[in-house]
Short mmCIF file of C-alpha atoms in Angstrom, two decimals:
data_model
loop_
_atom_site.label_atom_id
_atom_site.label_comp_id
_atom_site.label_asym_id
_atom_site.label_seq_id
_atom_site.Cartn_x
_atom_site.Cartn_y
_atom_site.Cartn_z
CA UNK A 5 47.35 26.00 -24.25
CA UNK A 6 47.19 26.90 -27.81
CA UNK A 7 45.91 23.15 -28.78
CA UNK A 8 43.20 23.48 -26.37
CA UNK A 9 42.25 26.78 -27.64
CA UNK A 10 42.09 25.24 -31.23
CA UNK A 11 40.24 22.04 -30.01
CA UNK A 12 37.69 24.21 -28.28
CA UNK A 13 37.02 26.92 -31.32
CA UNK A 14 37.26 23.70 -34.01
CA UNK A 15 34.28 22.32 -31.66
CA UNK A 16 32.01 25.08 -31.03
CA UNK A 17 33.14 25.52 -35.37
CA UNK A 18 31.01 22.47 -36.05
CA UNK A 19 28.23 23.02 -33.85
CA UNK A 20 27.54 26.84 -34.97
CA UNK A 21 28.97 27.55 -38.29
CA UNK A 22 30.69 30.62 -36.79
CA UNK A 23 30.49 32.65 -40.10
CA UNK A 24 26.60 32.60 -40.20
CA UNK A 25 26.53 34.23 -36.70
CA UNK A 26 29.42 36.46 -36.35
CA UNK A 27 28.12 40.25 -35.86
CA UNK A 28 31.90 41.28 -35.90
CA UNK A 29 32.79 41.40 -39.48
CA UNK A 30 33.87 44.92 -39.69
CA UNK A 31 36.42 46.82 -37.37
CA UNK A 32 33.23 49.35 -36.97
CA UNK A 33 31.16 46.79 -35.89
CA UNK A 34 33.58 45.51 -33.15
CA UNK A 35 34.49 48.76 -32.10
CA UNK A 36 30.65 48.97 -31.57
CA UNK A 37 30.53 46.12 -29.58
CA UNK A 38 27.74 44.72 -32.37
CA UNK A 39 25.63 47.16 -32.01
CA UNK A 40 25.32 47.49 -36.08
CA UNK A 41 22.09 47.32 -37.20
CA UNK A 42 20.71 50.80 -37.47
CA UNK A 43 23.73 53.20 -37.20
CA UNK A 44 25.01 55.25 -39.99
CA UNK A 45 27.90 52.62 -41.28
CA UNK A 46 28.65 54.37 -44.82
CA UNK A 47 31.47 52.47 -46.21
CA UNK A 48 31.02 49.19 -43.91
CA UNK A 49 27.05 49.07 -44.41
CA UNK A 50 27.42 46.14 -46.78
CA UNK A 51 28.92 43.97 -44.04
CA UNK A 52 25.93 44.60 -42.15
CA UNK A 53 21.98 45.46 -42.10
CA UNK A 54 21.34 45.51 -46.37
CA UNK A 55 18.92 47.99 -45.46
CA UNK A 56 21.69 50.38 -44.71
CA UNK A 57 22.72 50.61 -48.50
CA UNK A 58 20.16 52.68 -49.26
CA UNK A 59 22.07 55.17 -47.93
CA UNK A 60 25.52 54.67 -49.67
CA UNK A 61 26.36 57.55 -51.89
CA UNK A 62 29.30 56.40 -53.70
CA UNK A 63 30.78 52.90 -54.94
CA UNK A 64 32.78 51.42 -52.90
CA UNK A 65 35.25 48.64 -52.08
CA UNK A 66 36.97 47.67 -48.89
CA UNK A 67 39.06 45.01 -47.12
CA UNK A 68 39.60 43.45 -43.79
CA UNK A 69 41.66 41.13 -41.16
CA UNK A 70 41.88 40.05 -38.43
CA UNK A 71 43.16 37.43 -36.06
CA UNK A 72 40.08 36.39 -33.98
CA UNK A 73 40.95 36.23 -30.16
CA UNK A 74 44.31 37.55 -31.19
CA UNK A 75 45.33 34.02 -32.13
CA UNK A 76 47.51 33.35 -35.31
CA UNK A 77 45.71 30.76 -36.51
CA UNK A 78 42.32 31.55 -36.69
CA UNK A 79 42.70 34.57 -39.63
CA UNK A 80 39.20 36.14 -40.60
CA UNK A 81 39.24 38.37 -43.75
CA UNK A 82 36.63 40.13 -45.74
CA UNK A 83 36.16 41.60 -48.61
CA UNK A 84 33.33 44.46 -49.58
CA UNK A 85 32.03 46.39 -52.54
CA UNK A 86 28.99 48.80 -53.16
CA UNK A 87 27.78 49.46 -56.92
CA UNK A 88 25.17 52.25 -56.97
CA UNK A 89 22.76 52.74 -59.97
CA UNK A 90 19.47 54.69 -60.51
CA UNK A 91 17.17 52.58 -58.49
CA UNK A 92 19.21 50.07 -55.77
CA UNK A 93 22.22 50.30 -54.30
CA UNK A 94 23.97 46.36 -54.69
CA UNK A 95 26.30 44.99 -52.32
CA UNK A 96 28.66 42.09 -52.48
CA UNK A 97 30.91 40.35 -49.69
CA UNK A 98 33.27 37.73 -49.15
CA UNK A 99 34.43 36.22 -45.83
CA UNK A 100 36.82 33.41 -45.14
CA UNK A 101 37.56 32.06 -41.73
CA UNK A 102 39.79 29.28 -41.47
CA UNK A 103 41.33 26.94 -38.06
CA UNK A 104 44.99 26.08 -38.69
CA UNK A 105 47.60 23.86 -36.88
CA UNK A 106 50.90 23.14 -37.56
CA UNK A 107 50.15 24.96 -41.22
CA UNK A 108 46.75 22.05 -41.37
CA UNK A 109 43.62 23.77 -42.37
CA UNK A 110 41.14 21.97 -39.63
CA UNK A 111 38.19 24.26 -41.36
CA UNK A 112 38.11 26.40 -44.01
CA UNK A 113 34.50 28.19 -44.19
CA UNK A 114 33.44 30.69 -46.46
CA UNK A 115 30.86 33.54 -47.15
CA UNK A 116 29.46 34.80 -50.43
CA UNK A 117 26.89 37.53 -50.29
CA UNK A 118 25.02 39.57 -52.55
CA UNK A 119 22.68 42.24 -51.22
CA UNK A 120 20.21 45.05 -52.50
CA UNK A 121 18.52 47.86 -50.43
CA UNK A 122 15.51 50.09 -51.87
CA UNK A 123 13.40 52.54 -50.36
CA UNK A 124 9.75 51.65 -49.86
CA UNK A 125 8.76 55.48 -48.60
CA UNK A 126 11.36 58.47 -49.20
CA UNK A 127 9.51 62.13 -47.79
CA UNK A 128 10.88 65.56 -46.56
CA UNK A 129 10.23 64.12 -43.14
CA UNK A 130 10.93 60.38 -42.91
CA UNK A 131 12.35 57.29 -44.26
CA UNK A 132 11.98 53.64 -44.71
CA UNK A 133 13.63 51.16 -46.77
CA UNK A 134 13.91 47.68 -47.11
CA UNK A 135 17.68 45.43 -47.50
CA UNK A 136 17.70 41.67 -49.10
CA UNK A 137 21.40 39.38 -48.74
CA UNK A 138 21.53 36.26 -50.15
CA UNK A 139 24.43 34.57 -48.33
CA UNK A 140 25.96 31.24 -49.90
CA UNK A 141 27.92 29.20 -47.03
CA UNK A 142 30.81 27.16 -48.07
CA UNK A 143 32.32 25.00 -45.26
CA UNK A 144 35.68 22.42 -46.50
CA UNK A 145 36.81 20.62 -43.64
CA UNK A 146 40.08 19.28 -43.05
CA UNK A 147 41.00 15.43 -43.90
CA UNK A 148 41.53 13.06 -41.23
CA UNK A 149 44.06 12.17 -38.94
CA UNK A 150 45.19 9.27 -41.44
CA UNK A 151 47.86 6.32 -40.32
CA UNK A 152 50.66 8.90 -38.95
CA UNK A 153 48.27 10.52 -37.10
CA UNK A 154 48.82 14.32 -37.81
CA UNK A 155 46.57 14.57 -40.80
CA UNK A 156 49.35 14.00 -43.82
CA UNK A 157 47.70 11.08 -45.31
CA UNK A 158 44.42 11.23 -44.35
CA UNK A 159 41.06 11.07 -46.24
CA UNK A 160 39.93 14.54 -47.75
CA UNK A 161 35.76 15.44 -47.27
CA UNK A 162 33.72 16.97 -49.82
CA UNK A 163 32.92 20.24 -49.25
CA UNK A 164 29.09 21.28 -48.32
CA UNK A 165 27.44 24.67 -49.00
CA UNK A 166 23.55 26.23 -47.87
CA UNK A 167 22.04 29.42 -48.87
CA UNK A 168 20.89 31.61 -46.16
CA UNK A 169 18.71 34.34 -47.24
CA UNK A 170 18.89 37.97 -44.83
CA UNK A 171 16.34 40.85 -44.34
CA UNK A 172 16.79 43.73 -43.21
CA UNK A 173 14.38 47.23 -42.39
CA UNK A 174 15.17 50.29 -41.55
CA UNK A 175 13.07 53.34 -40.87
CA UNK A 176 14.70 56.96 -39.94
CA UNK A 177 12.57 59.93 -38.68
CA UNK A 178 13.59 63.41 -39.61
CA UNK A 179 17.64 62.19 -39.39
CA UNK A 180 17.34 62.02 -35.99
CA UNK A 181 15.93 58.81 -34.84
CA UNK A 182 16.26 55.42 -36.52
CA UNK A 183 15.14 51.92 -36.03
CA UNK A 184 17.12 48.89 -37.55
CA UNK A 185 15.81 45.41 -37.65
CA UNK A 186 17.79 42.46 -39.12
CA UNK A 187 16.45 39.27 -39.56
CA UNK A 188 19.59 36.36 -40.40
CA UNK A 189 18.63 33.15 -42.21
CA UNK A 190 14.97 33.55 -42.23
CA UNK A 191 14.34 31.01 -44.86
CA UNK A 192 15.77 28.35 -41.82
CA UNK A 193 18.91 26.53 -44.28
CA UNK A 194 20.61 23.83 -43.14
CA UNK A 195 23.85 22.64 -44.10
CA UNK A 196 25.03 19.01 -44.05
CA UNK A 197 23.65 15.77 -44.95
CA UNK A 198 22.65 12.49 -43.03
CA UNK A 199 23.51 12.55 -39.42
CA UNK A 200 25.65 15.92 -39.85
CA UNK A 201 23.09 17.56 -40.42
CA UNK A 202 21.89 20.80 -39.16
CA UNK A 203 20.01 24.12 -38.82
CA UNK A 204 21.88 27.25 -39.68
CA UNK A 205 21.70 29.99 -36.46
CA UNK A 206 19.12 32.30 -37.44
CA UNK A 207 19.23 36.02 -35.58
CA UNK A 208 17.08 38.30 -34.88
CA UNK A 209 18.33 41.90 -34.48
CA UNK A 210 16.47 45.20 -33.34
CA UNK A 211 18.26 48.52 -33.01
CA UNK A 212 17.52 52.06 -31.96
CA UNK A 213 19.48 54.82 -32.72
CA UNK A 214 19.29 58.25 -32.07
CA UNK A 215 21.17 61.76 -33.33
CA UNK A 216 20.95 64.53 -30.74
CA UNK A 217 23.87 66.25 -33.03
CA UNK A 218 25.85 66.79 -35.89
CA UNK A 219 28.86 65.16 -34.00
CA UNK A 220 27.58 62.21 -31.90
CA UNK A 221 25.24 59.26 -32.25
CA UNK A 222 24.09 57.30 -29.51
CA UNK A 223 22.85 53.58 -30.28
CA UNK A 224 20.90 50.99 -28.66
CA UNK A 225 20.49 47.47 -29.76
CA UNK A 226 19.25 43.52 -28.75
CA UNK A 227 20.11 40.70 -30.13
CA UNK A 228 18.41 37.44 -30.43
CA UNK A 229 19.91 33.52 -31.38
CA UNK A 230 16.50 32.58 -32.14
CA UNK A 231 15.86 28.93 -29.85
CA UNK A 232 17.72 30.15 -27.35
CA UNK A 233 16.59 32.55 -24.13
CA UNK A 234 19.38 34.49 -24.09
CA UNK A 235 19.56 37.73 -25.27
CA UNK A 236 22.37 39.87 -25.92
CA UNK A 237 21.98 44.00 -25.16
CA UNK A 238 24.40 46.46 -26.56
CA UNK A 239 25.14 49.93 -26.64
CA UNK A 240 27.70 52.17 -28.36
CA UNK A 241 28.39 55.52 -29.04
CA UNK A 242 30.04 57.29 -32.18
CA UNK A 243 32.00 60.99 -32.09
CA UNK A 244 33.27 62.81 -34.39
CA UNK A 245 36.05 64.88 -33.34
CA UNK A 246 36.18 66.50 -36.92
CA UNK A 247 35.18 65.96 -40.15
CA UNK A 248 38.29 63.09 -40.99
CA UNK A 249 38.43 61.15 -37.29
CA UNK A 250 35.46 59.50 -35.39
CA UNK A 251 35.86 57.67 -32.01
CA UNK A 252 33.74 54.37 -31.73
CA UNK A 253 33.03 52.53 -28.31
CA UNK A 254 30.23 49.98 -27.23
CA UNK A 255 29.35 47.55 -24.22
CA UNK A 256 28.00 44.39 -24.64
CA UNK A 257 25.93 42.32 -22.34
CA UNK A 258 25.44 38.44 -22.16
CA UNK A 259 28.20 37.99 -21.91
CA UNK A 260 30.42 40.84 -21.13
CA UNK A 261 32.11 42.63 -23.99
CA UNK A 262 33.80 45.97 -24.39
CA UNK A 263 34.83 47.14 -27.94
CA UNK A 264 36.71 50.49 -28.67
CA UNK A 265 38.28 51.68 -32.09
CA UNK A 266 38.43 54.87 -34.52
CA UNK A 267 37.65 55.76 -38.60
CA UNK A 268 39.57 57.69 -40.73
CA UNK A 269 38.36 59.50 -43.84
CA UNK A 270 40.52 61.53 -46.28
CA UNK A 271 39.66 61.97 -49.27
CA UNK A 272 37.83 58.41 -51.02
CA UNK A 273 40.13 56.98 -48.75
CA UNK A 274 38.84 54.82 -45.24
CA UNK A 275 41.16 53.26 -42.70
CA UNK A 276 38.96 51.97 -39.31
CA UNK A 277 40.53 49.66 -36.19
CA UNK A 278 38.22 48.12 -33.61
CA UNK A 279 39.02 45.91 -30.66
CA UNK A 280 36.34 43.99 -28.88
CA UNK A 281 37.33 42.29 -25.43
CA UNK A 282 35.70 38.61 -24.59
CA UNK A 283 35.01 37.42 -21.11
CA UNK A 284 37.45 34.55 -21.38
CA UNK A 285 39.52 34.28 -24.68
CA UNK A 286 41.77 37.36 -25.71
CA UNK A 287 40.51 40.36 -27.14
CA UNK A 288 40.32 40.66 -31.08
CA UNK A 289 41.67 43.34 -32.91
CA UNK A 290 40.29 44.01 -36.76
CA UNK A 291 41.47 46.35 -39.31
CA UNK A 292 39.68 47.85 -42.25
CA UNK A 293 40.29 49.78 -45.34
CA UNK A 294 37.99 51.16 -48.02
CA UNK A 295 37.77 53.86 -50.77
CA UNK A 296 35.49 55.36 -52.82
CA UNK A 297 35.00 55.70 -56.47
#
């Protein structure tokens, strides 16, 4: 079972680039079933819309892991920091996703983002501002199978790395109603060369959300994997029970997804844990810490 899980992922790995179209790279963000584009994400905002930095109003750094579909060797870890100064708010991130077997990386890929958000109108009554990422993609796959068969002597392959560039809008009405819209790998990169080949995912992500409290935001989202019909609809919802512990939840549709998790603030310090179900592999769980300085 587990070699046909690998075989499967490693596939749908080479066909997709899995980093360049994950929305899940924060335990917020699973907890929210996705649905991260124009909530209020404080600490995790840099893994997400670059729009949302704007709003950051401390430096930051955080880390994450997790085990995607709760299986050992498919680690995903992530790294996050957010450097204020007098006119943008700059965000950097790592992510590193790798397939293992038998202690073989199969695929080693990579992330390395920098981001900026600035306001474009900033009134007594509403908001919006404008996010930029520029995401370099670094994908090392694993050598071959070689004489013996289980990869030992095989031949190694270069590495091969694209730019994607992100952008990101968001626009917030007297901090009660707020519209997200991400827009992943608009400049179209590819990544490969000769008959490998091929056109990064680009996504297209619209959110609403909307604050009928001081304790509870309610969130609406779609996203699109642009050449493709279908279209993936999500919802969450965020509590606070008091000012240190908020309860996340969201649904996903197209396919089927459930995610559930909580934050923790004390002091500058951050822990979050989301789980997100999946309609036929185990669920994931991801944890993240952060602090503020």
């Amino acid at each position: 079972m587990k070699k046909y899980l690998i075989f499967i992922i490693f596939i749908a790995a080479i066909f997709s680039q899995s980093l360049s179209s994950y929305s899940f790279n924060s335990s917020v963000s699973t907890s929210l079933a996705g649905t991260a584009v124009s909530n209020r994400l404080g600490i995790w905002s840099v893994y997400h819309n670059p729009a949302l930095l704007v709003e950051s109003e401390n430096n930051s750094a955080s880390i994450g892991y997790s085990n995607l579909y709760n299986q050992s060797f498919l680690p995903l870890s992530n790294f996050g920091l957010v450097i204020r100064t007098n006119k943008i708010n700059l965000g950097i991130k790592f992510s590193n996703l790798s397939v293992k077997n038998q202690n073989i990386d199969l695929l080693k890929e990579s992330l390395f983002g920098v981001s900026s958000g600035i306001y474009l109108l900033n009134d007594n009554n509403s908001s919006l501002a404008m996010g930029i990422t520029g995401n370099l993609y670094m994908i090392d796959f694993g050598p071959s199978a070689g004489s013996l068969g289980d990869g030992s002597n095989g031949l190694d392959s270069d590495p091969i790395s694209s730019l994607g560039i992100d952008l990101g809008f968001l626009g917030v009405l007297r901090d009660k109603n707020r519209l997200g819209v991400f827009i992943k790998n608009i400049n179209s990169p590819t990544i490969g060369g000769g008959f490998s080949n091929q056109n990064l995912p680009r996504v297209f992500h619209i959110g609403l959300t909307t604050i009928p409290n001081n304790f509870m935001e309610v969130s609406f989202s779609a996203e699109q994997l642009l050449g493709y019909h279908s279209t993936q609809y999500r919802t969450a919802l965020q509590y606070k029970l008091n000012r240190s512990l908020q309860l996340n939840t969201g649904v996903q549709i197209n396919p089927n997804r459930f995610g559930i998790g909580f934050s923790y603030q004390k002091n500058s310090f951050n822990i979050s844990y989301g789980y997100l179900t999946h309609h036929v592999l185990p669920g994931t769980h991801q944890f993240n810490f952060g602090i503020n300085f």
